[in-house]
Amino acid sequence: MTRLQSTDIAEISARLNEYDEELLAKTGRTLRGLACYAVGLSEEDIAAGMANIRIAVVPIGWGMGVIGGFSETTHDILKHLGFQSFVTGESNVSGLAEALEQCADIIFLSDDDHFVALNVECRRVVENAEATGKGFAAGLNLMSGGLQGQKTLVIGCGPVGTSAAMTLADYGALISVYDIEPSRSHQLASDLGRLLNLKIEIEMDLIQALSKHSILVEATNSADTIQAKDLAATTYIAAPGMPLGLNPAAKKKVFARLLHDPLQTGVATMGLAALKQILLQKG
């Protein structure tokens, strides 16, 4: 998981309503609606159950320590969606114990390597990387008007890119992959071929790949690697990567067709995925 900086998330809480409006204009869904779509729920499905689900966010101070505002921002996103959410007063193991004592149904916690939602009710785990890839791929499907039969390039074959590629396959996209480490491209192509019986194109040159694709998932952690001149005027991009791989001119060129946020989509999809587990268990 790319380690966020406090400056990356400083304005999220204050802009959640504004971000809903931005998503609505681009995808036809609010953040909650997008997360529901990503996990296969309708907003009607969750209306009754969501308000009764208690989610604890536990600050974790191991490794490089707590990112300033991370727990509070995660809480604000979950509360914005409609969950009962709280940040524990204690951190680390004491915070986990507090979450259980406060009868949390789901517990969010993150260290330097993993960001997970522990579903206490179902004894299952939702990984942020998987949820983030799924959420952004779902948003790309909505924003582009449907990916069935559309050539789609996944840039970055780590956990988020892998999850996005798996989800793109569900939407019927024709998938190509590129990674600065070719072995990772070959591994993802092999995995998708084996698991889903798909033929995946492996791109070896990013600039050439961009010239052949106008629908992209940018899932790297490298800044300013994509230039405006290499993007078509009609390009659609879902960019879960942090920092954003587009330079400022590229971002401006495609802004109306760009999905990018540092935390909101991943957290929302995690929360709704965990809720779906509970709803399915209760029948």
Short mmCIF file of N, CA and C in Angstrom, two decimals, residues 26-194:
data_model
loop_
_atom_site.label_atom_id
_atom_site.label_comp_id
_atom_site.label_asym_id
_atom_site.label_seq_id
_atom_site.Cartn_x
_atom_site.Cartn_y
_atom_site.Cartn_z
N LYS A 26 -19.73 12.72 -13.34
CA LYS A 26 -18.88 11.86 -14.16
C LYS A 26 -19.44 10.45 -14.33
N THR A 27 -20.08 9.92 -13.31
CA THR A 27 -20.49 8.51 -13.34
C THR A 27 -21.99 8.30 -13.19
N GLY A 28 -22.71 9.34 -12.79
CA GLY A 28 -24.13 9.18 -12.50
C GLY A 28 -24.39 8.62 -11.12
N ARG A 29 -23.36 8.48 -10.30
CA ARG A 29 -23.48 7.93 -8.95
C ARG A 29 -22.74 8.82 -7.96
N THR A 30 -23.27 8.86 -6.73
CA THR A 30 -22.52 9.45 -5.63
C THR A 30 -21.48 8.43 -5.15
N LEU A 31 -20.69 8.81 -4.16
CA LEU A 31 -19.70 7.89 -3.62
C LEU A 31 -20.37 6.63 -3.09
N ARG A 32 -21.45 6.79 -2.36
CA ARG A 32 -22.16 5.61 -1.85
C ARG A 32 -22.73 4.79 -2.99
N GLY A 33 -23.30 5.46 -3.99
CA GLY A 33 -23.86 4.74 -5.13
C GLY A 33 -22.79 4.00 -5.92
N LEU A 34 -21.62 4.61 -6.07
CA LEU A 34 -20.53 3.96 -6.79
C LEU A 34 -20.06 2.72 -6.04
N ALA A 35 -19.90 2.84 -4.73
CA ALA A 35 -19.45 1.69 -3.94
C ALA A 35 -20.49 0.56 -3.97
N CYS A 36 -21.76 0.92 -3.91
CA CYS A 36 -22.82 -0.10 -4.03
C CYS A 36 -22.71 -0.81 -5.37
N TYR A 37 -22.55 -0.05 -6.43
CA TYR A 37 -22.43 -0.63 -7.77
C TYR A 37 -21.21 -1.55 -7.85
N ALA A 38 -20.11 -1.14 -7.25
CA ALA A 38 -18.88 -1.92 -7.32
C ALA A 38 -19.03 -3.29 -6.67
N VAL A 39 -19.81 -3.37 -5.60
CA VAL A 39 -19.94 -4.65 -4.88
C VAL A 39 -21.23 -5.38 -5.21
N GLY A 40 -22.04 -4.80 -6.09
CA GLY A 40 -23.25 -5.50 -6.53
C GLY A 40 -24.43 -5.36 -5.59
N LEU A 41 -24.57 -4.19 -4.96
CA LEU A 41 -25.71 -3.89 -4.13
C LEU A 41 -26.45 -2.69 -4.68
N SER A 42 -27.73 -2.61 -4.43
CA SER A 42 -28.47 -1.39 -4.74
C SER A 42 -28.55 -0.55 -3.47
N GLU A 43 -28.79 0.74 -3.63
CA GLU A 43 -28.91 1.58 -2.44
C GLU A 43 -30.14 1.19 -1.63
N GLU A 44 -31.13 0.62 -2.29
CA GLU A 44 -32.30 0.11 -1.57
C GLU A 44 -31.90 -1.09 -0.70
N ASP A 45 -30.96 -1.91 -1.19
CA ASP A 45 -30.51 -3.08 -0.44
C ASP A 45 -29.93 -2.69 0.92
N ILE A 46 -29.26 -1.56 0.97
CA ILE A 46 -28.51 -1.21 2.17
C ILE A 46 -29.25 -0.25 3.09
N ALA A 47 -30.38 0.29 2.64
CA ALA A 47 -31.04 1.36 3.38
C ALA A 47 -31.37 0.95 4.81
N ALA A 48 -31.89 -0.26 4.99
CA ALA A 48 -32.32 -0.68 6.33
C ALA A 48 -31.15 -1.07 7.22
N GLY A 49 -30.18 -1.77 6.64
CA GLY A 49 -29.13 -2.35 7.47
C GLY A 49 -27.96 -1.45 7.79
N MET A 50 -27.66 -0.49 6.93
CA MET A 50 -26.43 0.27 7.09
C MET A 50 -26.37 1.05 8.40
N ALA A 51 -27.46 1.69 8.77
CA ALA A 51 -27.43 2.55 9.95
C ALA A 51 -27.23 1.77 11.24
N ASN A 52 -27.44 0.45 11.20
CA ASN A 52 -27.26 -0.37 12.40
C ASN A 52 -25.88 -0.99 12.50
N ILE A 53 -25.03 -0.77 11.50
CA ILE A 53 -23.69 -1.34 11.50
C ILE A 53 -22.72 -0.37 12.16
N ARG A 54 -22.04 -0.84 13.19
CA ARG A 54 -21.06 -0.02 13.89
C ARG A 54 -19.66 -0.34 13.36
N ILE A 55 -18.97 0.71 12.92
CA ILE A 55 -17.61 0.55 12.41
C ILE A 55 -16.65 1.33 13.29
N ALA A 56 -15.63 0.64 13.78
CA ALA A 56 -14.57 1.29 14.54
C ALA A 56 -13.35 1.48 13.66
N VAL A 57 -12.73 2.64 13.77
CA VAL A 57 -11.46 2.90 13.09
C VAL A 57 -10.39 2.99 14.17
N VAL A 58 -9.40 2.10 14.08
CA VAL A 58 -8.37 2.00 15.11
C VAL A 58 -7.07 2.61 14.60
N PRO A 59 -6.56 3.65 15.23
CA PRO A 59 -5.25 4.18 14.83
C PRO A 59 -4.14 3.17 15.15
N ILE A 60 -3.24 2.98 14.20
CA ILE A 60 -2.13 2.06 14.39
C ILE A 60 -0.82 2.86 14.31
N GLY A 61 0.00 2.74 15.35
CA GLY A 61 1.22 3.54 15.43
C GLY A 61 2.50 2.78 15.17
N TRP A 62 2.41 1.56 14.66
CA TRP A 62 3.62 0.78 14.40
C TRP A 62 4.33 1.30 13.15
N GLY A 63 5.52 0.81 12.91
CA GLY A 63 6.26 1.19 11.70
C GLY A 63 6.54 2.69 11.69
N MET A 64 6.09 3.36 10.64
CA MET A 64 6.33 4.79 10.49
C MET A 64 5.31 5.63 11.25
N GLY A 65 4.37 4.97 11.93
CA GLY A 65 3.44 5.70 12.77
C GLY A 65 2.16 6.11 12.07
N VAL A 66 1.31 6.78 12.83
CA VAL A 66 0.00 7.18 12.34
C VAL A 66 0.13 8.37 11.39
N ILE A 67 -0.55 8.30 10.25
CA ILE A 67 -0.62 9.43 9.33
C ILE A 67 -1.60 10.44 9.90
N GLY A 68 -1.18 11.66 10.03
CA GLY A 68 -2.04 12.69 10.61
C GLY A 68 -3.38 12.79 9.90
N GLY A 69 -4.46 12.62 10.64
CA GLY A 69 -5.80 12.76 10.08
C GLY A 69 -6.35 11.53 9.40
N PHE A 70 -5.56 10.45 9.30
CA PHE A 70 -6.01 9.28 8.54
C PHE A 70 -7.23 8.62 9.17
N SER A 71 -7.16 8.35 10.45
CA SER A 71 -8.27 7.67 11.12
C SER A 71 -9.52 8.53 11.10
N GLU A 72 -9.37 9.82 11.37
CA GLU A 72 -10.51 10.73 11.39
C GLU A 72 -11.14 10.85 10.01
N THR A 73 -10.31 10.89 8.97
CA THR A 73 -10.83 11.00 7.60
C THR A 73 -11.55 9.72 7.19
N THR A 74 -10.97 8.57 7.54
CA THR A 74 -11.64 7.30 7.26
C THR A 74 -13.00 7.27 7.93
N HIS A 75 -13.05 7.67 9.19
CA HIS A 75 -14.32 7.76 9.93
C HIS A 75 -15.31 8.69 9.23
N ASP A 76 -14.84 9.85 8.78
CA ASP A 76 -15.73 10.81 8.13
C ASP A 76 -16.32 10.24 6.84
N ILE A 77 -15.52 9.51 6.08
CA ILE A 77 -16.01 8.90 4.85
C ILE A 77 -17.10 7.87 5.17
N LEU A 78 -16.84 7.02 6.15
CA LEU A 78 -17.81 5.99 6.53
C LEU A 78 -19.09 6.60 7.07
N LYS A 79 -18.96 7.64 7.87
CA LYS A 79 -20.14 8.33 8.39
C LYS A 79 -20.92 8.98 7.25
N HIS A 80 -20.22 9.56 6.29
CA HIS A 80 -20.86 10.17 5.12
C HIS A 80 -21.68 9.15 4.35
N LEU A 81 -21.21 7.92 4.30
CA LEU A 81 -21.94 6.87 3.60
C LEU A 81 -23.21 6.47 4.32
N GLY A 82 -23.24 6.67 5.64
CA GLY A 82 -24.41 6.31 6.42
C GLY A 82 -24.16 5.29 7.52
N PHE A 83 -22.91 4.90 7.73
CA PHE A 83 -22.58 3.97 8.80
C PHE A 83 -22.51 4.69 10.15
N GLN A 84 -22.70 3.92 11.24
CA GLN A 84 -22.33 4.39 12.56
C GLN A 84 -20.83 4.15 12.71
N SER A 85 -20.06 5.20 12.72
CA SER A 85 -18.61 5.06 12.74
C SER A 85 -18.02 5.85 13.90
N PHE A 86 -16.92 5.33 14.45
CA PHE A 86 -16.20 6.06 15.50
C PHE A 86 -14.73 5.70 15.46
N VAL A 87 -13.90 6.62 15.92
CA VAL A 87 -12.47 6.38 16.07
C VAL A 87 -12.21 6.02 17.52
N THR A 88 -11.50 4.93 17.73
CA THR A 88 -11.22 4.54 19.11
C THR A 88 -10.30 5.54 19.80
N GLY A 89 -10.51 5.71 21.08
CA GLY A 89 -9.65 6.62 21.85
C GLY A 89 -8.25 6.08 22.02
N GLU A 90 -8.12 4.75 22.08
CA GLU A 90 -6.83 4.10 22.20
C GLU A 90 -6.35 3.65 20.82
N SER A 91 -5.06 3.39 20.70
CA SER A 91 -4.49 2.93 19.45
C SER A 91 -3.94 1.52 19.61
N ASN A 92 -3.50 0.93 18.49
CA ASN A 92 -2.84 -0.37 18.49
C ASN A 92 -3.70 -1.45 19.15
N VAL A 93 -3.10 -2.35 19.90
CA VAL A 93 -3.85 -3.46 20.50
C VAL A 93 -4.92 -2.94 21.45
N SER A 94 -4.62 -1.91 22.20
CA SER A 94 -5.62 -1.34 23.11
C SER A 94 -6.82 -0.81 22.34
N GLY A 95 -6.55 -0.20 21.17
CA GLY A 95 -7.64 0.29 20.34
C GLY A 95 -8.49 -0.84 19.78
N LEU A 96 -7.84 -1.94 19.39
CA LEU A 96 -8.57 -3.10 18.90
C LEU A 96 -9.47 -3.66 20.00
N ALA A 97 -8.93 -3.76 21.21
CA ALA A 97 -9.74 -4.23 22.33
C ALA A 97 -10.91 -3.29 22.59
N GLU A 98 -10.67 -1.99 22.49
CA GLU A 98 -11.74 -1.00 22.70
C GLU A 98 -12.84 -1.17 21.64
N ALA A 99 -12.42 -1.39 20.40
CA ALA A 99 -13.41 -1.58 19.32
C ALA A 99 -14.32 -2.76 19.62
N LEU A 100 -13.75 -3.86 20.09
CA LEU A 100 -14.55 -5.04 20.42
C LEU A 100 -15.43 -4.79 21.64
N GLU A 101 -14.91 -4.08 22.63
CA GLU A 101 -15.70 -3.75 23.81
C GLU A 101 -16.88 -2.85 23.46
N GLN A 102 -16.70 -2.02 22.43
CA GLN A 102 -17.77 -1.11 21.99
C GLN A 102 -18.69 -1.76 20.96
N CYS A 103 -18.56 -3.08 20.81
CA CYS A 103 -19.47 -3.88 19.95
C CYS A 103 -19.41 -3.46 18.48
N ALA A 104 -18.21 -3.17 18.00
CA ALA A 104 -18.06 -2.87 16.58
C ALA A 104 -18.33 -4.11 15.75
N ASP A 105 -19.07 -3.93 14.65
CA ASP A 105 -19.32 -5.02 13.71
C ASP A 105 -18.17 -5.17 12.72
N ILE A 106 -17.53 -4.04 12.40
CA ILE A 106 -16.44 -4.00 11.43
C ILE A 106 -15.35 -3.10 12.02
N ILE A 107 -14.09 -3.47 11.84
CA ILE A 107 -12.98 -2.70 12.38
C ILE A 107 -12.02 -2.37 11.25
N PHE A 108 -11.78 -1.07 11.02
CA PHE A 108 -10.81 -0.60 10.03
C PHE A 108 -9.49 -0.30 10.74
N LEU A 109 -8.39 -0.80 10.16
CA LEU A 109 -7.08 -0.47 10.70
C LEU A 109 -6.02 -0.63 9.62
N SER A 110 -4.96 0.16 9.74
CA SER A 110 -3.94 0.21 8.70
C SER A 110 -2.56 0.39 9.31
N ASP A 111 -1.57 -0.33 8.73
CA ASP A 111 -0.18 -0.05 9.07
C ASP A 111 0.56 0.30 7.78
N ASP A 112 1.88 0.19 7.78
CA ASP A 112 2.66 0.59 6.61
C ASP A 112 2.39 -0.30 5.40
N ASP A 113 1.96 -1.53 5.64
CA ASP A 113 1.85 -2.50 4.56
C ASP A 113 0.42 -2.90 4.20
N HIS A 114 -0.49 -2.83 5.15
CA HIS A 114 -1.84 -3.32 4.91
C HIS A 114 -2.88 -2.35 5.47
N PHE A 115 -3.99 -2.23 4.74
CA PHE A 115 -5.16 -1.48 5.18
C PHE A 115 -6.34 -2.42 5.02
N VAL A 116 -6.96 -2.80 6.13
CA VAL A 116 -7.99 -3.83 6.07
C VAL A 116 -9.21 -3.42 6.88
N ALA A 117 -10.33 -4.06 6.54
CA ALA A 117 -11.54 -4.01 7.35
C ALA A 117 -11.77 -5.42 7.88
N LEU A 118 -11.74 -5.58 9.18
CA LEU A 118 -11.99 -6.86 9.81
C LEU A 118 -13.49 -6.97 10.08
N ASN A 119 -14.13 -7.93 9.43
CA ASN A 119 -15.56 -8.12 9.60
C ASN A 119 -15.77 -9.06 10.79
N VAL A 120 -16.04 -8.46 11.96
CA VAL A 120 -16.19 -9.25 13.18
C VAL A 120 -17.41 -10.15 13.07
N GLU A 121 -18.46 -9.64 12.46
CA GLU A 121 -19.71 -10.39 12.32
C GLU A 121 -19.51 -11.67 11.52
N CYS A 122 -18.72 -11.58 10.45
CA CYS A 122 -18.56 -12.72 9.53
C CYS A 122 -17.21 -13.40 9.61
N ARG A 123 -16.30 -12.85 10.43
CA ARG A 123 -14.94 -13.38 10.54
C ARG A 123 -14.24 -13.42 9.18
N ARG A 124 -14.35 -12.32 8.48
CA ARG A 124 -13.71 -12.20 7.17
C ARG A 124 -12.95 -10.88 7.10
N VAL A 125 -12.08 -10.75 6.10
CA VAL A 125 -11.24 -9.57 5.93
C VAL A 125 -11.49 -8.97 4.55
N VAL A 126 -11.60 -7.65 4.49
CA VAL A 126 -11.67 -6.93 3.22
C VAL A 126 -10.38 -6.13 3.08
N GLU A 127 -9.64 -6.38 2.00
CA GLU A 127 -8.38 -5.70 1.76
C GLU A 127 -8.61 -4.40 0.97
N ASN A 128 -7.93 -3.33 1.38
CA ASN A 128 -8.08 -2.06 0.69
C ASN A 128 -7.67 -2.13 -0.77
N ALA A 129 -6.55 -2.82 -1.06
CA ALA A 129 -6.07 -2.88 -2.45
C ALA A 129 -7.11 -3.50 -3.37
N GLU A 130 -7.70 -4.61 -2.92
CA GLU A 130 -8.71 -5.27 -3.73
C GLU A 130 -9.93 -4.38 -3.90
N ALA A 131 -10.39 -3.77 -2.81
CA ALA A 131 -11.57 -2.92 -2.87
C ALA A 131 -11.32 -1.68 -3.73
N THR A 132 -10.13 -1.11 -3.63
CA THR A 132 -9.82 0.08 -4.41
C THR A 132 -9.82 -0.23 -5.91
N GLY A 133 -9.16 -1.32 -6.30
CA GLY A 133 -9.17 -1.70 -7.71
C GLY A 133 -10.57 -1.94 -8.22
N LYS A 134 -11.38 -2.61 -7.42
CA LYS A 134 -12.76 -2.90 -7.81
C LYS A 134 -13.58 -1.61 -7.95
N GLY A 135 -13.42 -0.71 -6.98
CA GLY A 135 -14.18 0.54 -7.01
C GLY A 135 -13.85 1.41 -8.20
N PHE A 136 -12.56 1.54 -8.50
CA PHE A 136 -12.17 2.39 -9.63
C PHE A 136 -12.53 1.77 -10.96
N ALA A 137 -12.44 0.45 -11.07
CA ALA A 137 -12.87 -0.21 -12.31
C ALA A 137 -14.36 -0.04 -12.53
N ALA A 138 -15.14 -0.12 -11.44
CA ALA A 138 -16.58 0.10 -11.54
C ALA A 138 -16.87 1.52 -11.98
N GLY A 139 -16.15 2.48 -11.42
CA GLY A 139 -16.34 3.86 -11.83
C GLY A 139 -16.00 4.09 -13.28
N LEU A 140 -14.94 3.42 -13.76
CA LEU A 140 -14.54 3.55 -15.16
C LEU A 140 -15.61 2.98 -16.08
N ASN A 141 -16.21 1.87 -15.68
CA ASN A 141 -17.28 1.27 -16.47
C ASN A 141 -18.47 2.23 -16.59
N LEU A 142 -18.82 2.86 -15.49
CA LEU A 142 -19.93 3.82 -15.51
C LEU A 142 -19.57 5.06 -16.32
N MET A 143 -18.39 5.61 -16.09
CA MET A 143 -17.99 6.86 -16.72
C MET A 143 -17.87 6.73 -18.22
N SER A 144 -17.37 5.58 -18.68
CA SER A 144 -17.13 5.40 -20.11
C SER A 144 -18.37 4.95 -20.88
N GLY A 145 -19.43 4.66 -20.17
CA GLY A 145 -20.64 4.19 -20.84
C GLY A 145 -20.66 2.69 -21.09
N GLY A 146 -19.71 1.96 -20.48
CA GLY A 146 -19.67 0.51 -20.61
C GLY A 146 -18.40 0.05 -21.28
N LEU A 147 -17.77 -0.97 -20.71
CA LEU A 147 -16.48 -1.45 -21.18
C LEU A 147 -16.56 -2.71 -22.02
N GLN A 148 -17.73 -3.24 -22.24
CA GLN A 148 -17.88 -4.46 -23.02
C GLN A 148 -17.23 -4.29 -24.40
N GLY A 149 -16.22 -5.12 -24.67
CA GLY A 149 -15.56 -5.08 -25.97
C GLY A 149 -14.63 -3.91 -26.18
N GLN A 150 -14.36 -3.12 -25.13
CA GLN A 150 -13.52 -1.94 -25.26
C GLN A 150 -12.07 -2.24 -24.85
N LYS A 151 -11.11 -1.81 -25.65
CA LYS A 151 -9.70 -1.98 -25.32
C LYS A 151 -9.36 -1.10 -24.12
N THR A 152 -8.85 -1.73 -23.07
CA THR A 152 -8.58 -1.03 -21.82
C THR A 152 -7.18 -1.39 -21.34
N LEU A 153 -6.39 -0.37 -21.02
CA LEU A 153 -5.01 -0.56 -20.60
C LEU A 153 -4.89 -0.39 -19.09
N VAL A 154 -4.33 -1.39 -18.42
CA VAL A 154 -4.02 -1.30 -16.99
C VAL A 154 -2.53 -1.00 -16.86
N ILE A 155 -2.22 0.13 -16.26
CA ILE A 155 -0.84 0.56 -16.06
C ILE A 155 -0.50 0.35 -14.59
N GLY A 156 0.40 -0.58 -14.33
CA GLY A 156 0.73 -0.94 -12.96
C GLY A 156 0.07 -2.24 -12.56
N CYS A 157 0.86 -3.28 -12.35
CA CYS A 157 0.33 -4.63 -12.13
C CYS A 157 0.52 -5.10 -10.70
N GLY A 158 0.48 -4.17 -9.76
CA GLY A 158 0.51 -4.52 -8.35
C GLY A 158 -0.87 -4.97 -7.88
N PRO A 159 -1.09 -5.03 -6.57
CA PRO A 159 -2.37 -5.52 -6.05
C PRO A 159 -3.59 -4.72 -6.51
N VAL A 160 -3.48 -3.38 -6.57
CA VAL A 160 -4.62 -2.57 -7.01
C VAL A 160 -4.88 -2.79 -8.50
N GLY A 161 -3.82 -2.76 -9.31
CA GLY A 161 -3.98 -2.99 -10.74
C GLY A 161 -4.53 -4.39 -11.03
N THR A 162 -4.08 -5.37 -10.26
CA THR A 162 -4.57 -6.74 -10.44
C THR A 162 -6.06 -6.82 -10.15
N SER A 163 -6.49 -6.21 -9.04
CA SER A 163 -7.91 -6.21 -8.71
C SER A 163 -8.73 -5.48 -9.78
N ALA A 164 -8.20 -4.34 -10.25
CA ALA A 164 -8.89 -3.61 -11.31
C ALA A 164 -9.03 -4.46 -12.56
N ALA A 165 -7.96 -5.15 -12.94
CA ALA A 165 -8.00 -5.99 -14.14
C ALA A 165 -9.03 -7.10 -14.01
N MET A 166 -9.10 -7.73 -12.84
CA MET A 166 -10.09 -8.78 -12.61
C MET A 166 -11.50 -8.23 -12.77
N THR A 167 -11.72 -7.04 -12.27
CA THR A 167 -13.05 -6.42 -12.36
C THR A 167 -13.36 -5.99 -13.78
N LEU A 168 -12.37 -5.44 -14.48
CA LEU A 168 -12.56 -5.07 -15.88
C LEU A 168 -12.98 -6.28 -16.71
N ALA A 169 -12.41 -7.44 -16.39
CA ALA A 169 -12.79 -8.67 -17.10
C ALA A 169 -14.27 -8.98 -16.89
N ASP A 170 -14.77 -8.74 -15.69
CA ASP A 170 -16.19 -8.96 -15.42
C ASP A 170 -17.07 -8.05 -16.28
N TYR A 171 -16.56 -6.87 -16.62
CA TYR A 171 -17.31 -5.93 -17.45
C TYR A 171 -17.12 -6.17 -18.94
N GLY A 172 -16.32 -7.17 -19.29
CA GLY A 172 -16.15 -7.53 -20.70
C GLY A 172 -15.11 -6.72 -21.44
N ALA A 173 -14.22 -6.02 -20.72
CA ALA A 173 -13.18 -5.24 -21.37
C ALA A 173 -12.14 -6.14 -22.03
N LEU A 174 -11.52 -5.63 -23.09
CA LEU A 174 -10.38 -6.29 -23.73
C LEU A 174 -9.13 -5.70 -23.09
N ILE A 175 -8.43 -6.48 -22.29
CA ILE A 175 -7.44 -5.94 -21.37
C ILE A 175 -6.02 -6.07 -21.91
N SER A 176 -5.29 -4.96 -21.80
CA SER A 176 -3.84 -4.95 -22.00
C SER A 176 -3.21 -4.49 -20.70
N VAL A 177 -1.98 -4.92 -20.46
CA VAL A 177 -1.32 -4.56 -19.21
C VAL A 177 0.08 -4.04 -19.49
N TYR A 178 0.50 -3.10 -18.66
CA TYR A 178 1.87 -2.57 -18.73
C TYR A 178 2.38 -2.36 -17.31
N ASP A 179 3.63 -2.74 -17.08
CA ASP A 179 4.30 -2.43 -15.83
C ASP A 179 5.76 -2.15 -16.13
N ILE A 180 6.35 -1.25 -15.36
CA ILE A 180 7.75 -0.93 -15.56
C ILE A 180 8.63 -2.16 -15.34
N GLU A 181 8.12 -3.12 -14.56
CA GLU A 181 8.79 -4.41 -14.39
C GLU A 181 8.06 -5.44 -15.25
N PRO A 182 8.59 -5.80 -16.41
CA PRO A 182 7.87 -6.70 -17.33
C PRO A 182 7.43 -8.01 -16.69
N SER A 183 8.18 -8.51 -15.72
CA SER A 183 7.80 -9.77 -15.09
C SER A 183 6.44 -9.67 -14.42
N ARG A 184 6.12 -8.50 -13.91
CA ARG A 184 4.81 -8.33 -13.26
C ARG A 184 3.69 -8.32 -14.30
N SER A 185 3.94 -7.75 -15.46
CA SER A 185 2.95 -7.79 -16.55
C SER A 185 2.69 -9.23 -16.97
N HIS A 186 3.76 -9.99 -17.14
CA HIS A 186 3.63 -11.38 -17.56
C HIS A 186 2.91 -12.21 -16.50
N GLN A 187 3.18 -11.92 -15.22
CA GLN A 187 2.53 -12.67 -14.16
C GLN A 187 1.03 -12.39 -14.13
N LEU A 188 0.65 -11.12 -14.26
CA LEU A 188 -0.77 -10.78 -14.25
C LEU A 188 -1.47 -11.37 -15.46
N ALA A 189 -0.85 -11.28 -16.63
CA ALA A 189 -1.45 -11.86 -17.84
C ALA A 189 -1.64 -13.36 -17.67
N SER A 190 -0.63 -14.02 -17.09
CA SER A 190 -0.72 -15.45 -16.87
C SER A 190 -1.84 -15.80 -15.89
N ASP A 191 -1.95 -15.02 -14.81
CA ASP A 191 -2.98 -15.28 -13.81
C ASP A 191 -4.38 -15.11 -14.40
N LEU A 192 -4.57 -14.03 -15.17
CA LEU A 192 -5.88 -13.80 -15.76
C LEU A 192 -6.21 -14.86 -16.79
N GLY A 193 -5.21 -15.27 -17.53
CA GLY A 193 -5.43 -16.33 -18.51
C GLY A 193 -5.82 -17.64 -17.85
N ARG A 194 -5.14 -17.95 -16.75
CA ARG A 194 -5.41 -19.22 -16.06
C ARG A 194 -6.74 -19.19 -15.33
#
